[in-house]
CSV table of N, CA and C and ligand atoms in Angstrom, one decimal:
chain,number,residue,atom,x,y,z
A,1,UNK,N,-7.7,10.8,-0.8
A,1,UNK,CA,-7.3,11.1,-2.1
A,1,UNK,C,-8.7,10.6,-2.7
A,2,UNK,N,-8.7,9.4,-2.6
A,2,UNK,CA,-10.1,8.8,-3.6
A,2,UNK,C,-11.2,9.1,-3.1
A,3,UNK,N,-11.3,9.9,-1.8
A,3,UNK,CA,-12.6,10.7,-1.7
A,3,UNK,C,-12.7,11.8,-2.8
A,4,UNK,N,-11.6,12.1,-2.9
A,4,UNK,CA,-11.8,14.0,-3.7
A,4,UNK,C,-12.0,13.0,-5.5
A,5,UNK,N,-11.0,12.1,-5.4
A,5,UNK,CA,-11.2,11.1,-7.2
A,5,UNK,C,-12.8,10.8,-7.5
A,6,UNK,N,-13.3,10.6,-6.2
A,6,UNK,CA,-14.9,9.8,-6.4
A,6,UNK,C,-15.8,10.9,-6.2
A,7,UNK,N,-15.4,12.1,-5.3
A,7,UNK,CA,-16.2,13.0,-4.9
A,7,UNK,C,-17.2,12.5,-3.9
A,8,UNK,N,-16.7,11.8,-3.1
A,8,UNK,CA,-17.3,11.2,-2.2
A,8,UNK,C,-17.7,12.3,-0.6
A,9,UNK,N,-18.5,12.7,-0.6
A,9,UNK,CA,-18.6,13.4,0.5
A,9,UNK,C,-19.3,12.8,2.1
A,10,UNK,N,-19.0,13.0,3.1
A,10,UNK,CA,-20.0,12.4,4.2
A,10,UNK,C,-20.3,10.8,4.3
A,11,UNK,N,-19.1,10.2,3.6
A,11,UNK,CA,-19.7,8.6,3.7
A,11,UNK,C,-18.6,8.1,4.2
A,12,UNK,N,-19.4,6.7,4.8
A,12,UNK,CA,-18.3,5.7,5.6
A,12,UNK,C,-17.2,5.5,5.1
A,13,UNK,N,-16.0,4.8,6.1
A,13,UNK,CA,-14.8,4.2,5.5
A,13,UNK,C,-15.4,2.9,4.8
A,14,UNK,N,-16.2,2.3,4.9
A,14,UNK,CA,-16.5,1.1,4.3
A,14,UNK,C,-16.7,1.4,2.8
A,15,UNK,N,-17.9,2.2,2.6
A,15,UNK,CA,-17.9,2.8,1.3
A,15,UNK,C,-16.4,3.4,0.2
A,16,UNK,N,-15.6,4.0,1.2
A,16,UNK,CA,-14.5,4.6,0.1
A,16,UNK,C,-13.7,3.2,-0.1
A,17,UNK,N,-14.2,2.2,0.8
A,17,UNK,CA,-13.1,1.1,0.7
A,17,UNK,C,-13.7,0.1,-0.4
A,18,UNK,N,-15.5,0.2,-0.6
A,18,UNK,CA,-15.8,-0.4,-1.7
A,18,UNK,C,-15.4,0.1,-2.9
A,19,UNK,N,-15.2,1.8,-3.1
A,19,UNK,CA,-14.9,2.2,-4.2
A,19,UNK,C,-13.5,1.7,-4.7
A,20,UNK,N,-12.5,1.7,-3.6
A,20,UNK,CA,-11.2,1.5,-3.7
A,20,UNK,C,-10.9,0.0,-4.4
A,21,UNK,N,-11.6,-1.1,-4.0
A,21,UNK,CA,-11.5,-2.3,-4.3
A,21,UNK,C,-12.1,-2.1,-6.1
A,22,UNK,N,-13.1,-1.2,-6.3
A,22,UNK,CA,-13.4,-1.3,-7.9
A,22,UNK,C,-12.1,-0.8,-8.6
A,23,UNK,N,-11.9,0.4,-7.7
A,23,UNK,CA,-10.6,1.0,-8.5
A,23,UNK,C,-9.2,0.4,-8.8
A,24,UNK,N,-9.1,-0.6,-8.1
A,24,UNK,CA,-7.8,-1.4,-8.1
A,24,UNK,C,-7.4,-2.0,-9.2
A,25,UNK,N,-6.2,-1.7,-9.7
A,25,UNK,CA,-5.8,-2.9,-10.9
A,25,UNK,C,-5.5,-4.1,-10.3
A,26,UNK,N,-6.3,-5.1,-10.6
A,26,UNK,CA,-6.2,-6.6,-9.7
A,26,UNK,C,-4.9,-7.0,-10.2
A,27,UNK,N,-4.2,-6.6,-11.7
A,27,UNK,CA,-3.4,-7.3,-12.2
A,27,UNK,C,-1.9,-7.0,-11.4
A,28,UNK,N,-2.1,-5.9,-11.1
A,28,UNK,CA,-0.8,-5.2,-10.5
A,28,UNK,C,-1.2,-4.5,-9.5
A,29,UNK,N,-1.4,-5.0,-8.3
A,29,UNK,CA,-2.2,-4.4,-7.0
A,29,UNK,C,-1.1,-3.4,-6.5
A,30,UNK,N,0.3,-4.1,-6.1
A,30,UNK,CA,1.6,-3.5,-5.7
A,30,UNK,C,1.5,-2.3,-6.3
A,31,UNK,N,2.0,-2.3,-7.7
A,31,UNK,CA,2.4,-0.9,-8.5
A,31,UNK,C,1.0,0.3,-8.3
A,32,UNK,N,-0.2,-0.4,-8.5
A,32,UNK,CA,-1.5,0.4,-8.1
A,32,UNK,C,-1.4,1.3,-7.1
A,33,UNK,N,-1.0,0.4,-5.8
A,33,UNK,CA,-1.8,1.2,-5.0
A,33,UNK,C,-0.1,1.7,-4.1
A,34,UNK,N,1.3,1.7,-4.8
A,34,UNK,CA,2.2,2.6,-4.6
A,34,UNK,C,2.4,3.7,-5.5
A,35,UNK,N,1.5,4.0,-6.5
A,35,UNK,CA,1.4,4.7,-7.4
A,35,UNK,C,0.1,5.7,-6.4
A,36,UNK,N,-0.9,5.4,-6.4
A,36,UNK,CA,-1.6,6.2,-5.2
A,36,UNK,C,-1.1,6.6,-4.1
A,37,UNK,N,-0.1,6.2,-3.7
A,37,UNK,CA,0.4,6.2,-2.0
A,37,UNK,C,1.3,7.6,-2.7
A,38,UNK,N,2.1,7.5,-3.9
A,38,UNK,CA,3.2,8.8,-4.4
A,38,UNK,C,2.1,10.0,-4.5
A,39,UNK,N,0.9,9.6,-4.9
A,39,UNK,CA,-0.1,10.7,-5.6
A,39,UNK,C,-0.5,11.3,-4.4
A,40,UNK,N,-0.7,10.6,-3.4
A,40,UNK,CA,-1.3,11.2,-2.5
A,40,UNK,C,-0.3,12.4,-1.7
A,41,UNK,N,0.8,11.7,-1.7
A,41,UNK,CA,1.9,12.4,-0.9
A,41,UNK,C,2.5,13.6,-1.5
A,42,UNK,N,2.5,13.2,-3.1
A,42,UNK,CA,3.1,14.5,-3.7
A,42,UNK,C,2.2,15.2,-4.5
A,43,UNK,N,1.2,14.8,-4.8
A,43,UNK,CA,0.5,15.6,-5.9
A,43,UNK,C,-0.9,15.9,-5.0
A,44,UNK,N,-1.7,14.9,-5.1
A,44,UNK,CA,-3.1,15.4,-4.2
A,44,UNK,C,-3.0,15.6,-2.4
A,45,UNK,N,-2.6,17.0,-2.2
A,45,UNK,CA,-1.8,17.1,-1.2
A,45,UNK,C,-3.3,17.3,-0.4
A,46,UNK,N,-3.2,17.4,1.2
A,46,UNK,CA,-4.5,17.7,1.7
A,46,UNK,C,-4.9,19.3,2.1
A,47,UNK,N,-3.9,20.2,2.1
A,47,UNK,CA,-4.1,21.6,1.2
A,47,UNK,C,-3.5,21.6,-0.1
A,48,UNK,N,-4.0,22.7,-0.7
A,48,UNK,CA,-3.7,23.0,-2.4
A,48,UNK,C,-3.5,21.5,-3.0
A,49,UNK,N,-4.1,20.4,-3.3
A,49,UNK,CA,-3.6,19.9,-4.2
A,49,UNK,C,-3.4,20.1,-5.7
A,50,UNK,N,-2.2,19.7,-6.4
A,50,UNK,CA,-1.9,20.4,-7.6
A,50,UNK,C,-2.4,19.4,-8.6
A,51,UNK,N,-3.9,20.1,-8.9
A,51,UNK,CA,-4.5,19.3,-9.9
A,51,UNK,C,-4.0,19.3,-11.2
A,52,UNK,N,-3.3,20.5,-11.4
A,52,UNK,CA,-2.8,20.6,-12.8
A,52,UNK,C,-1.6,19.6,-13.1
A,53,UNK,N,-1.1,19.1,-12.2
A,53,UNK,CA,0.1,18.1,-12.5
A,53,UNK,C,-0.5,16.9,-12.3
A,54,UNK,N,-1.7,16.8,-11.9
A,54,UNK,CA,-2.3,15.5,-11.9
A,54,UNK,C,-2.6,14.2,-13.0
A,55,UNK,N,-2.1,13.1,-12.9
A,55,UNK,CA,-2.4,12.6,-13.9
A,55,UNK,C,-4.3,11.7,-14.0
A,56,UNK,N,-4.2,12.1,-13.0
A,56,UNK,CA,-6.1,11.2,-12.9
A,56,UNK,C,-6.9,12.8,-13.1
A,57,UNK,N,-6.4,14.3,-13.5
A,57,UNK,CA,-7.1,15.2,-13.3
A,57,UNK,C,-8.1,15.0,-14.5
A,58,UNK,N,-8.1,14.3,-15.9
A,58,UNK,CA,-8.8,14.0,-16.7
A,58,UNK,C,-10.5,13.5,-16.2
A,59,UNK,N,-10.3,12.5,-15.2
A,59,UNK,CA,-11.4,11.7,-14.8
A,59,UNK,C,-11.8,11.8,-13.3
A,60,UNK,N,-10.7,12.9,-12.5
A,60,UNK,CA,-11.3,13.0,-11.2
A,60,UNK,C,-12.5,13.6,-11.2
A,61,UNK,N,-13.8,13.6,-10.5
A,61,UNK,CA,-14.6,13.9,-10.0
A,61,UNK,C,-15.0,15.3,-8.9
A,62,UNK,N,-13.6,14.9,-8.6
A,62,UNK,CA,-13.7,16.2,-7.3
A,62,UNK,C,-12.8,17.3,-7.6
A,63,UNK,N,-12.1,17.4,-8.5
A,63,UNK,CA,-11.0,18.4,-9.0
A,63,UNK,C,-11.9,19.9,-8.5
A,64,UNK,N,-12.6,20.4,-8.8
A,64,UNK,CA,-13.1,21.6,-8.9
A,64,UNK,C,-13.4,21.8,-7.3
A,65,UNK,N,-13.7,21.1,-6.9
A,65,UNK,CA,-14.0,21.5,-5.5
A,65,UNK,C,-13.1,20.2,-4.6
A,66,UNK,N,-11.6,20.2,-4.8
A,66,UNK,CA,-11.0,19.6,-3.9
A,66,UNK,C,-10.9,20.1,-2.5
A,67,UNK,N,-11.0,21.1,-2.1
A,67,UNK,CA,-10.8,21.5,-0.9
A,67,UNK,C,-12.6,21.0,0.2
A,68,UNK,N,-13.1,20.9,-0.2
A,68,UNK,CA,-14.3,20.5,0.0
A,68,UNK,C,-14.0,18.9,0.7
A,69,UNK,N,-13.1,18.3,0.3
A,69,UNK,CA,-13.1,17.0,0.5
A,69,UNK,C,-12.0,16.9,1.7
A,70,UNK,N,-11.2,18.3,2.1
A,70,UNK,CA,-10.3,17.8,3.3
A,70,UNK,C,-11.2,18.7,4.6
A,71,UNK,N,-12.0,19.2,4.7
A,71,UNK,CA,-12.8,19.9,5.5
A,71,UNK,C,-13.2,19.0,6.7
A,72,UNK,N,-12.1,17.9,7.4
A,72,UNK,CA,-12.5,17.3,7.9
A,72,UNK,C,-12.1,17.5,9.5
A,73,UNK,N,-12.8,17.3,10.6
A,73,UNK,CA,-11.9,17.6,11.7
A,73,UNK,C,-11.3,16.5,12.1
A,74,UNK,N,-11.6,15.6,11.8
A,74,UNK,CA,-10.9,14.5,12.1
A,74,UNK,C,-9.6,14.2,11.2
A,75,UNK,N,-8.4,13.6,11.5
A,75,UNK,CA,-7.6,13.5,10.6
A,75,UNK,C,-7.7,12.5,9.5
A,76,UNK,N,-7.8,12.5,8.1
A,76,UNK,CA,-7.4,11.3,7.2
A,76,UNK,C,-6.9,10.4,6.9
A,77,UNK,N,-7.2,9.3,6.7
A,77,UNK,CA,-6.6,7.9,6.8
A,77,UNK,C,-7.0,7.3,5.2
A,78,UNK,N,-6.2,6.7,4.5
A,78,UNK,CA,-6.6,5.9,3.5
A,78,UNK,C,-6.2,4.5,3.6
A,79,UNK,N,-7.1,3.8,3.3
A,79,UNK,CA,-6.9,2.5,3.6
A,79,UNK,C,-6.4,1.4,2.4
A,80,UNK,N,-5.4,1.0,2.1
A,80,UNK,CA,-4.8,0.3,1.4
A,80,UNK,C,-4.5,-1.2,1.7
A,81,UNK,N,-4.6,-1.9,0.8
A,81,UNK,CA,-4.4,-3.3,0.7
A,81,UNK,C,-3.0,-3.8,0.4
A,82,UNK,N,-1.7,-4.5,0.9
A,82,UNK,CA,-0.6,-4.7,0.3
A,82,UNK,C,-0.3,-6.2,0.1
A,83,UNK,N,0.2,-7.2,-0.6
A,83,UNK,CA,0.2,-8.4,-0.6
A,83,UNK,C,2.0,-8.7,-1.0
A,84,UNK,N,2.8,-9.3,0.3
A,84,UNK,CA,3.6,-9.7,0.2
A,84,UNK,C,3.9,-11.5,0.1
A,85,UNK,N,5.2,-11.8,-0.6
A,85,UNK,CA,5.8,-13.2,-0.5
A,85,UNK,C,6.7,-13.2,0.7
A,86,UNK,N,6.7,-14.8,1.2
A,86,UNK,CA,7.4,-15.2,2.1
A,86,UNK,C,8.2,-16.3,1.2
A,87,UNK,N,9.8,-16.4,1.4
A,87,UNK,CA,10.4,-17.3,0.1
A,87,UNK,C,11.6,-17.4,1.0
A,88,UNK,N,11.7,-19.0,1.0
A,88,UNK,CA,12.9,-19.0,2.0
A,88,UNK,C,13.3,-20.3,1.6
A,89,UNK,N,15.0,-20.3,1.2
A,89,UNK,CA,15.6,-21.2,0.8
A,89,UNK,C,16.7,-21.3,1.7
A,90,UNK,N,17.5,-22.5,2.1
A,90,UNK,CA,18.8,-22.8,2.4
A,90,UNK,C,18.8,-21.8,3.8
A,91,UNK,N,17.8,-21.9,4.1
A,91,UNK,CA,18.1,-20.6,5.4
A,91,UNK,C,18.5,-19.1,5.2
A,92,UNK,N,18.1,-18.6,3.9
A,92,UNK,CA,18.0,-17.5,3.4
A,92,UNK,C,16.7,-17.1,3.0
A,93,UNK,N,16.3,-15.6,3.2
A,93,UNK,CA,15.1,-15.3,2.6
A,93,UNK,C,15.2,-14.2,1.7
A,94,UNK,N,14.2,-14.2,0.7
A,94,UNK,CA,14.5,-13.5,-0.2
A,94,UNK,C,14.0,-12.1,0.0
A,95,UNK,N,14.6,-10.9,-0.2
A,95,UNK,CA,14.3,-9.6,-0.2
A,95,UNK,C,14.4,-8.5,-1.7
A,96,UNK,N,13.8,-7.5,-1.8
A,96,UNK,CA,14.2,-7.0,-2.7
A,96,UNK,C,13.5,-5.2,-2.2
A,97,UNK,N,14.5,-4.5,-3.2
A,97,UNK,CA,14.6,-3.2,-2.8
A,97,UNK,C,13.4,-2.5,-2.7
A,98,UNK,N,13.2,-1.7,-2.0
A,98,UNK,CA,11.6,-1.0,-1.7
A,98,UNK,C,11.5,-0.1,-3.0
A,99,UNK,N,10.7,-0.3,-3.9
A,99,UNK,CA,10.0,0.4,-4.7
A,99,UNK,C,9.2,1.7,-4.4
A,100,UNK,N,9.2,3.1,-5.3
A,100,UNK,CA,8.5,3.5,-4.7
A,100,UNK,C,8.8,4.7,-3.7
A,101,UNK,N,8.1,5.9,-3.1
A,101,UNK,CA,8.4,6.4,-2.0
A,101,UNK,C,8.5,5.5,-0.3
A,102,UNK,N,7.5,5.0,-0.7
A,102,UNK,CA,7.4,4.2,1.0
A,102,UNK,C,9.0,3.4,1.2
A,103,UNK,N,9.6,3.6,2.5
A,103,UNK,CA,10.7,2.8,2.6
A,103,UNK,C,12.0,3.3,1.7
A,104,UNK,N,11.9,4.0,1.2
A,104,UNK,CA,13.4,4.3,-0.2
A,104,UNK,C,14.2,3.7,0.5
A,105,UNK,N,15.2,3.0,-0.5
A,105,UNK,CA,16.8,2.3,0.4
A,105,UNK,C,16.9,1.5,0.9
A,106,UNK,N,15.3,0.8,1.2
A,106,UNK,CA,15.4,0.2,2.6
A,106,UNK,C,14.9,-1.5,1.6
A,107,UNK,N,15.2,-3.0,2.5
A,107,UNK,CA,14.8,-3.9,1.8
A,107,UNK,C,13.7,-4.1,2.0
A,108,UNK,N,12.6,-5.1,1.5
A,108,UNK,CA,11.4,-5.5,1.6
A,108,UNK,C,11.1,-6.8,1.2
A,109,UNK,N,9.9,-7.3,1.5
A,109,UNK,CA,9.5,-8.6,1.1
A,109,UNK,C,9.2,-8.4,-0.6
A,110,UNK,N,9.1,-9.7,-1.5
A,110,UNK,CA,8.8,-9.6,-2.8
A,110,UNK,C,7.0,-9.0,-3.1
A,111,UNK,N,6.4,-8.5,-3.6
A,111,UNK,CA,5.1,-8.1,-3.7
A,111,UNK,C,5.1,-9.4,-4.6
A,112,UNK,N,3.5,-9.9,-4.6
A,112,UNK,CA,2.8,-11.2,-5.1
A,112,UNK,C,1.5,-10.9,-5.0
A,113,UNK,N,0.9,-11.5,-6.2
A,113,UNK,CA,-0.6,-11.4,-6.7
A,113,UNK,C,-0.9,-12.5,-5.6
A,114,UNK,N,-2.1,-12.2,-4.9
A,114,UNK,CA,-2.4,-13.1,-3.4
A,114,UNK,C,-3.0,-14.4,-4.4
A,115,UNK,N,-2.8,-15.6,-3.7
A,115,UNK,CA,-3.4,-17.0,-4.2
A,115,UNK,C,-3.9,-17.4,-2.6
A,116,UNK,N,-5.2,-17.7,-2.7
A,116,UNK,CA,-5.6,-17.7,-1.3
A,116,UNK,C,-5.0,-19.0,-0.7
A,117,UNK,N,-4.8,-20.1,-1.2
A,117,UNK,CA,-4.2,-21.0,-0.9
A,117,UNK,C,-2.9,-21.2,-0.2
A,118,UNK,N,-2.6,-20.4,-0.6
A,118,UNK,CA,-0.8,-19.7,-0.1
A,118,UNK,C,-0.8,-18.7,1.2
A,119,UNK,N,-1.8,-18.2,1.5
A,119,UNK,CA,-2.5,-17.4,2.6
A,119,UNK,C,-1.6,-17.7,4.1
A,120,UNK,N,-0.3,-16.9,4.4
A,120,UNK,CA,0.0,-17.1,5.7
A,120,UNK,C,-0.4,-16.4,6.8
A,121,UNK,N,-0.8,-15.3,6.5
A,121,UNK,CA,-1.4,-14.2,7.6
A,121,UNK,C,-1.6,-12.9,7.4
A,122,UNK,N,-1.9,-12.2,8.1
A,122,UNK,CA,-2.0,-10.8,8.0
A,122,UNK,C,-1.9,-10.0,9.0
A,123,UNK,N,-1.7,-8.6,8.9
A,123,UNK,CA,-1.5,-7.4,9.9
A,123,UNK,C,-2.1,-6.2,9.7
A,124,UNK,N,-2.6,-5.5,10.4
A,124,UNK,CA,-2.4,-4.0,9.7
A,124,UNK,C,-1.4,-3.0,10.3
A,125,UNK,N,-1.0,-2.1,9.3
A,125,UNK,CA,0.2,-1.3,9.4
A,125,UNK,C,-0.2,0.1,9.4
A,126,UNK,N,0.5,1.1,10.0
A,126,UNK,CA,0.3,3.0,9.6
A,126,UNK,C,1.1,3.3,9.0
A,127,UNK,N,1.3,3.7,8.2
A,127,UNK,CA,2.6,4.4,7.3
A,127,UNK,C,1.8,5.7,7.1
A,128,UNK,N,2.6,6.9,7.5
A,128,UNK,CA,2.3,8.3,7.4
A,128,UNK,C,0.4,8.2,7.5
A,129,UNK,N,-0.2,8.8,6.4
A,129,UNK,CA,-1.6,9.0,6.1
A,129,UNK,C,-2.6,7.5,5.8
A,130,UNK,N,-1.5,7.0,5.7
A,130,UNK,CA,-2.1,5.2,5.4
A,130,UNK,C,-2.4,4.4,6.4
A,131,UNK,N,-3.2,3.9,6.0
A,131,UNK,CA,-3.7,2.3,7.2
A,131,UNK,C,-3.7,1.2,5.8
A,132,UNK,N,-2.3,0.6,6.4
A,132,UNK,CA,-2.2,-0.7,5.3
A,132,UNK,C,-3.0,-2.0,6.0
A,133,UNK,N,-3.3,-2.8,5.0
A,133,UNK,CA,-3.9,-4.1,5.8
A,133,UNK,C,-3.2,-4.8,4.8
A,134,UNK,N,-2.0,-5.5,5.4
A,134,UNK,CA,-0.7,-6.5,4.6
A,134,UNK,C,-1.4,-7.7,5.0
A,135,UNK,N,-1.3,-8.9,3.5
A,135,UNK,CA,-1.5,-10.0,3.5
A,135,UNK,C,-0.2,-10.8,3.2
A,136,UNK,N,-0.1,-11.7,4.2
A,136,UNK,CA,1.4,-12.5,3.5
A,136,UNK,C,0.9,-13.9,2.6
A,137,UNK,N,1.6,-14.4,1.9
A,137,UNK,CA,1.5,-15.5,1.1
A,137,UNK,C,2.8,-16.2,1.0
A,138,UNK,N,2.8,-18.0,1.2
A,138,UNK,CA,4.0,-18.2,0.8
A,138,UNK,C,4.4,-18.3,-1.1
A,139,UNK,N,5.6,-18.1,-1.0
A,139,UNK,CA,6.3,-17.9,-2.3
A,139,UNK,C,7.5,-19.0,-2.6
A,140,UNK,N,6.9,-19.6,-3.4
A,140,UNK,CA,8.1,-21.1,-3.7
A,140,UNK,C,9.4,-20.2,-4.2
A,141,UNK,N,9.4,-19.5,-4.8
A,141,UNK,CA,10.7,-19.1,-5.7
A,141,UNK,C,10.5,-17.5,-6.0
A,142,UNK,N,11.8,-17.0,-6.1
A,142,UNK,CA,12.0,-15.4,-6.4
A,142,UNK,C,13.3,-15.1,-7.0
A,143,UNK,N,13.7,-15.0,-8.2
A,143,UNK,CA,14.6,-15.0,-8.9
A,143,UNK,C,15.3,-13.8,-8.7
A,144,UNK,N,14.9,-12.7,-8.6
A,144,UNK,CA,15.7,-11.9,-8.4
A,144,UNK,C,16.2,-11.2,-7.2
A,145,UNK,N,15.8,-12.1,-6.0
A,145,UNK,CA,15.9,-11.7,-4.5
A,145,UNK,C,17.1,-11.2,-4.2
A,146,UNK,N,17.3,-10.6,-3.5
A,146,UNK,CA,18.5,-10.1,-2.4
A,146,UNK,C,18.2,-11.4,-1.3
A,147,UNK,N,19.4,-12.5,-1.3
A,147,UNK,CA,19.1,-13.1,0.2
A,147,UNK,C,19.6,-12.9,1.1
A,148,UNK,N,19.2,-12.9,2.0
A,148,UNK,CA,19.5,-12.3,3.7
A,148,UNK,C,19.2,-13.8,4.0
A,149,UNK,N,20.5,-13.8,4.9
A,149,UNK,CA,20.1,-15.1,6.0
A,149,UNK,C,19.5,-14.9,7.4
A,150,UNK,N,18.7,-15.6,7.3
A,150,UNK,CA,17.4,-15.5,8.6
A,150,UNK,C,17.8,-14.7,9.3
A,151,UNK,N,19.0,-15.5,9.9
A,151,UNK,CA,19.6,-15.0,11.3
A,151,UNK,C,20.2,-13.9,11.4
A,152,UNK,N,20.2,-13.2,10.1
A,152,UNK,CA,21.1,-11.7,10.1
A,152,UNK,C,20.1,-10.6,9.9
A,153,UNK,N,18.7,-11.3,9.9
A,153,UNK,CA,17.7,-10.2,9.3
A,153,UNK,C,18.0,-8.9,10.7
A,154,UNK,N,18.2,-9.3,11.9
A,154,UNK,CA,17.9,-8.1,12.7
A,154,UNK,C,18.9,-6.8,12.3
A,155,UNK,N,20.1,-7.3,11.7
A,155,UNK,CA,21.3,-6.3,11.2
A,155,UNK,C,21.1,-5.7,9.5
A,156,UNK,N,19.9,-6.3,8.8
A,156,UNK,CA,19.5,-6.0,7.4
A,156,UNK,C,18.7,-4.8,7.6
A,157,UNK,N,19.0,-4.0,6.2
A,157,UNK,CA,18.2,-2.8,6.2
A,157,UNK,C,16.9,-3.1,6.0
A,158,UNK,N,16.0,-3.4,6.8
A,158,UNK,CA,14.2,-3.7,6.2
A,158,UNK,C,13.7,-2.7,7.5
A,159,UNK,N,12.5,-2.5,6.5
A,159,UNK,CA,11.4,-1.7,7.2
A,159,UNK,C,10.8,-1.8,8.3
A,160,UNK,N,10.5,-1.0,9.2
A,160,UNK,CA,9.0,-1.7,10.2
A,160,UNK,C,8.0,-2.4,9.6
A,161,UNK,N,7.8,-2.4,8.4
A,161,UNK,CA,6.5,-3.2,7.5
A,161,UNK,C,7.1,-4.1,8.0
A,162,UNK,N,8.1,-4.7,7.1
A,162,UNK,CA,9.2,-6.0,7.0
A,162,UNK,C,9.1,-6.6,8.3
A,163,UNK,N,9.6,-6.0,9.0
A,163,UNK,CA,9.9,-6.8,10.2
A,163,UNK,C,8.8,-7.2,10.9
A,164,UNK,N,7.7,-6.4,10.6
A,164,UNK,CA,6.1,-6.7,11.1
A,164,UNK,C,5.6,-8.2,10.7
A,165,UNK,N,5.9,-7.9,9.7
A,165,UNK,CA,5.6,-9.3,8.5
A,165,UNK,C,6.7,-10.4,8.7
A,166,UNK,N,7.7,-10.2,9.2
A,166,UNK,CA,8.6,-11.4,9.4
A,166,UNK,C,7.9,-12.0,11.1
A,167,UNK,N,7.6,-11.0,11.9
A,167,UNK,CA,7.7,-11.7,13.3
A,167,UNK,C,5.7,-11.9,12.9
A,168,UNK,N,5.1,-11.5,12.5
A,168,UNK,CA,3.9,-12.2,12.2
A,168,UNK,C,3.9,-13.5,11.6
A,169,UNK,N,4.9,-13.9,10.9
A,169,UNK,CA,4.9,-15.4,10.1
A,169,UNK,C,5.8,-16.1,11.3
A,170,UNK,N,7.2,-15.3,11.7
A,170,UNK,CA,7.8,-16.4,12.7
A,170,UNK,C,7.3,-16.1,14.2
A,171,UNK,N,6.5,-16.4,14.6
A,171,UNK,CA,6.0,-16.1,16.1
A,171,UNK,C,6.6,-16.9,16.8
B,1,LIG,S1,-7.1,16.0,-9.9
B,1,LIG,FE1,-6.2,16.9,-8.0
B,1,LIG,S2,-8.4,16.6,-6.5
B,1,LIG,FE2,-8.3,15.0,-8.1
B,1,LIG,S3,-7.1,13.3,-7.9
B,1,LIG,FE3,-5.6,14.9,-8.8
B,1,LIG,S4,-4.7,16.1,-7.2
B,1,LIG,FE4,-6.4,15.4,-6.1
């Protein structure tokens, strides 16, 4: 989708990544990334993008030749960064209902803004056409959490991404 939006033809992934970083709303990375994923899966479709319904239509540089940006033999993937917090109190961990279209109806870790000194670890995860680079941070408190006992996590409705996050931290 970003390739279309910025009209990037025949560019390396690194270039797309740089555009994505400039485009990112650093004040609310979570909502930004989820909105992009929703747009990519519902509006800016690989075939027949629904430009007339797209909120980015006015500024999209590739809309007039949107099909150009899908004519690749290789499967198209998009890279996104997501930031989550790990908050544990009294042997319970804070989770929150997933928002957006990703893992709807499941619980996930709370989204955070990244603070380098709280960094715990990172991992890569694939979700539909997205290649996610997930970074985890210590979170001291989380008011609206759904608190789940850490020993009961195996039976909680958590996403594969959240499972991977927890196994990254609690090796
Ligand atoms: S205007 Fe069309 S091509 Fe541009 S981002 Fe929206 S759906 Fe994609």
